[in-house]
mmCIF file of N, CA and C in Angstrom:
data_model
loop_
_atom_site.group_PDB
_atom_site.id
_atom_site.type_symbol
_atom_site.label_atom_id
_atom_site.label_comp_id
_atom_site.label_asym_id
_atom_site.label_seq_id
_atom_site.Cartn_x
_atom_site.Cartn_y
_atom_site.Cartn_z
ATOM 1 N N MET A 1 78.905 80.054 86.499
ATOM 2 C CA MET A 1 79.080 81.212 86.501
ATOM 3 C C MET A 1 78.876 82.414 87.753
ATOM 4 N N PRO A 2 77.353 81.820 88.030
ATOM 5 C CA PRO A 2 76.729 82.727 89.208
ATOM 6 C C PRO A 2 78.490 82.231 91.056
ATOM 7 N N GLN A 3 78.731 81.412 91.293
ATOM 8 C CA GLN A 3 79.836 81.688 91.450
ATOM 9 C C GLN A 3 80.322 82.341 91.531
ATOM 10 N N LEU A 4 81.440 82.565 90.274
ATOM 11 C CA LEU A 4 81.897 84.103 89.778
ATOM 12 C C LEU A 4 81.375 85.229 89.129
ATOM 13 N N LEU A 5 80.205 85.097 90.038
ATOM 14 C CA LEU A 5 79.754 86.908 89.443
ATOM 15 C C LEU A 5 78.644 87.411 90.959
ATOM 16 N N ALA A 6 78.900 86.430 91.308
ATOM 17 C CA ALA A 6 78.371 87.685 92.475
ATOM 18 C C ALA A 6 79.609 87.961 94.024
ATOM 19 N N PRO A 7 80.157 86.914 94.440
ATOM 20 C CA PRO A 7 82.001 87.953 94.671
ATOM 21 C C PRO A 7 82.316 88.759 94.092
ATOM 22 N N TRP A 8 82.132 88.110 93.115
ATOM 23 C CA TRP A 8 83.074 90.346 92.347
ATOM 24 C C TRP A 8 82.351 91.114 92.396
ATOM 25 N N LEU A 9 80.443 91.530 92.185
ATOM 26 C CA LEU A 9 79.389 92.061 92.412
ATOM 27 C C LEU A 9 79.440 92.289 93.592
ATOM 28 N N HIS A 10 79.298 91.594 95.143
ATOM 29 C CA HIS A 10 79.467 91.460 96.293
ATOM 30 C C HIS A 10 80.605 92.781 96.614
ATOM 31 N N THR A 11 82.241 92.675 96.204
ATOM 32 C CA THR A 11 83.152 94.005 96.551
ATOM 33 C C THR A 11 82.914 95.267 95.451
ATOM 34 N N LEU A 12 82.306 94.997 94.597
ATOM 35 C CA LEU A 12 81.887 95.839 93.543
ATOM 36 C C LEU A 12 80.738 96.951 94.569
ATOM 37 N N ALA A 13 80.442 96.600 95.183
ATOM 38 C CA ALA A 13 78.952 97.426 96.116
ATOM 39 C C ALA A 13 79.771 97.786 97.236
ATOM 40 N N PHE A 14 80.509 96.398 97.707
ATOM 41 C CA PHE A 14 81.016 97.812 99.198
ATOM 42 C C PHE A 14 81.339 98.112 98.620
ATOM 43 N N VAL A 15 82.190 98.424 98.130
ATOM 44 C CA VAL A 15 83.893 99.073 97.115
ATOM 45 C C VAL A 15 82.916 100.848 97.257
ATOM 46 N N ILE A 16 82.081 100.713 96.679
ATOM 47 C CA ILE A 16 81.206 101.877 95.932
ATOM 48 C C ILE A 16 80.240 101.924 96.944
ATOM 49 N N ALA A 17 79.293 100.896 98.025
ATOM 50 C CA ALA A 17 79.374 101.776 99.087
ATOM 51 C C ALA A 17 80.149 102.453 99.989
ATOM 52 N N TRP A 18 81.060 101.833 100.704
ATOM 53 C CA TRP A 18 82.175 102.807 101.685
ATOM 54 C C TRP A 18 82.639 103.613 100.368
ATOM 55 N N GLY A 19 83.292 103.161 99.688
ATOM 56 C CA GLY A 19 84.210 104.301 98.976
ATOM 57 C C GLY A 19 84.241 106.012 98.630
ATOM 58 N N TYR A 20 82.178 105.887 98.517
ATOM 59 C CA TYR A 20 81.256 107.604 98.054
ATOM 60 C C TYR A 20 81.573 107.853 100.228
ATOM 61 N N TYR A 21 81.081 106.938 100.949
ATOM 62 C CA TYR A 21 81.086 107.597 102.760
ATOM 63 C C TYR A 21 82.538 107.939 102.338
ATOM 64 N N GLY A 22 84.579 107.510 102.164
ATOM 65 C CA GLY A 22 85.658 107.831 102.028
ATOM 66 C C GLY A 22 85.671 108.817 102.016
ATOM 67 N N ILE A 23 85.320 108.934 100.483
ATOM 68 C CA ILE A 23 85.419 110.468 99.514
ATOM 69 C C ILE A 23 84.986 111.100 100.246
ATOM 70 N N LEU A 24 83.557 110.689 100.343
ATOM 71 C CA LEU A 24 83.332 112.319 101.447
ATOM 72 C C LEU A 24 83.786 112.905 102.656
ATOM 73 N N GLY A 25 83.851 112.273 103.566
ATOM 74 C CA GLY A 25 84.334 112.954 104.869
ATOM 75 C C GLY A 25 86.045 113.393 104.994
ATOM 76 N N ARG A 26 86.540 111.964 103.821
ATOM 77 C CA ARG A 26 88.238 112.710 103.783
ATOM 78 C C ARG A 26 88.600 113.804 103.074
ATOM 79 N N ILE A 27 87.860 114.173 101.948
ATOM 80 C CA ILE A 27 87.697 114.373 100.994
ATOM 81 C C ILE A 27 87.307 115.779 100.379
ATOM 82 N N THR A 28 85.554 116.016 101.063
ATOM 83 C CA THR A 28 84.292 116.373 100.370
ATOM 84 C C THR A 28 84.310 117.178 101.568
ATOM 85 N N LEU A 29 83.539 116.859 102.331
ATOM 86 C CA LEU A 29 83.413 117.635 103.183
ATOM 87 C C LEU A 29 84.048 119.011 103.138
ATOM 88 N N PRO A 30 86.095 118.340 103.867
ATOM 89 C CA PRO A 30 86.747 119.358 104.351
ATOM 90 C C PRO A 30 87.446 120.646 102.920
ATOM 91 N N ALA A 31 87.091 120.383 101.771
ATOM 92 C CA ALA A 31 86.778 121.416 101.307
ATOM 93 C C ALA A 31 85.643 121.750 100.580
ATOM 94 N N LEU A 32 84.664 121.753 101.388
ATOM 95 C CA LEU A 32 83.138 122.393 101.324
ATOM 96 C C LEU A 32 83.488 123.504 102.819
ATOM 97 N N GLU A 33 84.084 122.244 103.505
ATOM 98 C CA GLU A 33 84.276 123.777 104.595
ATOM 99 C C GLU A 33 85.352 124.477 104.536
ATOM 100 N N ARG A 34 86.621 124.753 103.392
ATOM 101 C CA ARG A 34 87.287 125.258 103.705
ATOM 102 C C ARG A 34 86.889 126.351 102.419
ATOM 103 N N SER A 35 86.684 125.925 101.872
ATOM 104 C CA SER A 35 85.797 126.805 99.845
ATOM 105 C C SER A 35 84.722 127.486 100.444
ATOM 106 N N LEU A 36 84.289 127.173 101.089
ATOM 107 C CA LEU A 36 81.990 127.772 101.335
ATOM 108 C C LEU A 36 81.936 128.293 101.788
ATOM 109 N N ASP A 37 80.913 129.420 102.499
ATOM 110 C CA ASP A 37 80.123 129.503 103.658
ATOM 111 C C ASP A 37 79.479 128.518 103.716
ATOM 112 N N ARG A 38 78.563 128.695 105.405
ATOM 113 C CA ARG A 38 78.128 127.427 105.726
ATOM 114 C C ARG A 38 76.660 127.064 105.085
ATOM 115 N N PRO A 39 75.356 128.426 104.182
ATOM 116 C CA PRO A 39 74.892 128.011 103.552
ATOM 117 C C PRO A 39 75.143 127.833 101.208
ATOM 118 N N ALA A 40 76.006 127.801 101.935
ATOM 119 C CA ALA A 40 76.227 126.952 100.257
ATOM 120 C C ALA A 40 77.095 126.005 100.364
ATOM 121 N N GLN A 41 77.649 125.806 102.135
ATOM 122 C CA GLN A 41 78.226 123.733 102.370
ATOM 123 C C GLN A 41 76.660 123.104 101.983
ATOM 124 N N VAL A 42 75.463 123.359 102.807
ATOM 125 C CA VAL A 42 74.259 122.568 103.040
ATOM 126 C C VAL A 42 73.732 122.903 101.053
ATOM 127 N N ARG A 43 73.546 124.042 100.770
ATOM 128 C CA ARG A 43 73.567 123.792 99.537
ATOM 129 C C ARG A 43 74.009 122.379 98.322
ATOM 130 N N THR A 44 75.599 122.664 98.651
ATOM 131 C CA THR A 44 76.188 121.610 97.108
ATOM 132 C C THR A 44 76.386 120.886 98.322
ATOM 133 N N LEU A 45 76.396 119.945 99.433
ATOM 134 C CA LEU A 45 75.993 118.808 99.806
ATOM 135 C C LEU A 45 74.532 118.782 99.350
ATOM 136 N N VAL A 46 73.846 118.794 99.697
ATOM 137 C CA VAL A 46 72.718 119.133 99.387
ATOM 138 C C VAL A 46 72.662 118.081 98.283
ATOM 139 N N ASN A 47 72.832 118.406 96.581
ATOM 140 C CA ASN A 47 72.978 118.365 95.436
ATOM 141 C C ASN A 47 73.894 117.506 95.716
ATOM 142 N N ILE A 48 74.585 117.138 96.070
ATOM 143 C CA ILE A 48 75.292 115.879 96.636
ATOM 144 C C ILE A 48 74.600 114.601 96.521
ATOM 145 N N GLU A 49 74.601 114.547 97.545
ATOM 146 C CA GLU A 49 73.201 113.910 97.890
ATOM 147 C C GLU A 49 72.338 113.273 97.222
ATOM 148 N N ARG A 50 71.501 114.293 96.581
ATOM 149 C CA ARG A 50 70.989 114.291 95.039
ATOM 150 C C ARG A 50 70.833 112.563 94.119
ATOM 151 N N ILE A 51 71.864 113.858 94.388
ATOM 152 C CA ILE A 51 72.716 112.428 92.586
ATOM 153 C C ILE A 51 73.562 110.936 93.636
ATOM 154 N N ALA A 52 73.821 110.923 95.666
ATOM 155 C CA ALA A 52 75.182 109.672 95.383
ATOM 156 C C ALA A 52 73.685 108.721 95.543
ATOM 157 N N VAL A 53 72.747 109.831 96.313
ATOM 158 C CA VAL A 53 71.740 108.375 96.955
ATOM 159 C C VAL A 53 71.040 107.571 96.594
ATOM 160 N N PRO A 54 70.761 107.545 95.275
ATOM 161 C CA PRO A 54 69.634 106.346 94.954
ATOM 162 C C PRO A 54 71.282 104.888 94.406
ATOM 163 N N ILE A 55 72.207 104.954 93.715
ATOM 164 C CA ILE A 55 73.801 105.141 93.746
ATOM 165 C C ILE A 55 74.474 104.416 95.099
ATOM 166 N N VAL A 56 74.071 104.364 96.309
ATOM 167 C CA VAL A 56 74.625 104.704 97.814
ATOM 168 C C VAL A 56 73.772 103.396 97.887
ATOM 169 N N LEU A 57 71.810 103.701 97.312
ATOM 170 C CA LEU A 57 71.229 102.482 98.062
ATOM 171 C C LEU A 57 70.713 101.307 96.610
ATOM 172 N N LEU A 58 71.011 101.579 95.753
ATOM 173 C CA LEU A 58 70.839 100.190 95.196
ATOM 174 C C LEU A 58 72.032 99.809 95.065
ATOM 175 N N SER A 59 74.346 100.108 95.636
ATOM 176 C CA SER A 59 75.060 99.037 96.548
ATOM 177 C C SER A 59 74.772 98.333 97.566
ATOM 178 N N ILE A 60 73.727 99.143 98.819
ATOM 179 C CA ILE A 60 73.882 98.350 99.698
ATOM 180 C C ILE A 60 73.159 96.724 99.475
ATOM 181 N N ALA A 61 71.527 97.812 98.960
ATOM 182 C CA ALA A 61 70.960 96.566 98.263
ATOM 183 C C ALA A 61 71.661 95.083 97.315
ATOM 184 N N LEU A 62 72.403 95.594 96.620
ATOM 185 C CA LEU A 62 73.567 94.193 95.980
ATOM 186 C C LEU A 62 74.017 92.852 97.196
ATOM 187 N N PHE A 63 74.450 95.008 97.906
ATOM 188 C CA PHE A 63 75.872 94.056 98.752
ATOM 189 C C PHE A 63 75.181 93.494 99.365
ATOM 190 N N LEU A 64 73.513 93.351 99.660
ATOM 191 C CA LEU A 64 72.644 92.679 100.855
ATOM 192 C C LEU A 64 71.853 91.115 99.910
ATOM 193 N N ILE A 65 71.692 91.311 99.340
ATOM 194 C CA ILE A 65 71.366 90.479 98.269
ATOM 195 C C ILE A 65 72.635 89.293 97.513
ATOM 196 N N THR A 66 73.428 89.760 97.346
ATOM 197 C CA THR A 66 74.477 89.072 96.409
ATOM 198 C C THR A 66 74.744 88.567 98.156
ATOM 199 N N GLY A 67 75.331 89.071 99.177
ATOM 200 C CA GLY A 67 75.885 88.425 100.670
ATOM 201 C C GLY A 67 75.155 86.915 100.941
ATOM 202 N N THR A 68 73.555 87.387 101.024
ATOM 203 C CA THR A 68 72.624 86.033 100.979
ATOM 204 C C THR A 68 72.757 85.116 100.199
ATOM 205 N N TYR A 69 73.037 86.143 99.349
ATOM 206 C CA TYR A 69 73.544 84.543 99.047
ATOM 207 C C TYR A 69 74.413 83.565 98.659
ATOM 208 N N LEU A 70 76.314 84.376 99.094
ATOM 209 C CA LEU A 70 76.827 83.364 99.055
ATOM 210 C C LEU A 70 76.059 83.523 100.474
ATOM 211 N N LEU A 71 76.081 83.792 101.434
ATOM 212 C CA LEU A 71 75.858 82.367 102.465
ATOM 213 C C LEU A 71 75.327 81.119 102.081
ATOM 214 N N PHE A 72 74.606 81.018 101.253
ATOM 215 C CA PHE A 72 73.919 80.240 100.680
ATOM 216 C C PHE A 72 74.740 78.962 100.114
#
């Protein structure tokens, strides 16, 4: 069972971590720049990061754990 679950979790963690930064860079930041002034951009980005950082850190930790497991 771990041989089936580890690659799936590894891929899921990779997609979550890189997907967040991809969406942030390609969609969110340009949209904020076009629609808000600088102080509102900063407040909005801080709120987005406050929500996303625990999820991203968890996915990076999961990525490292499953990667180490798959290595051995």
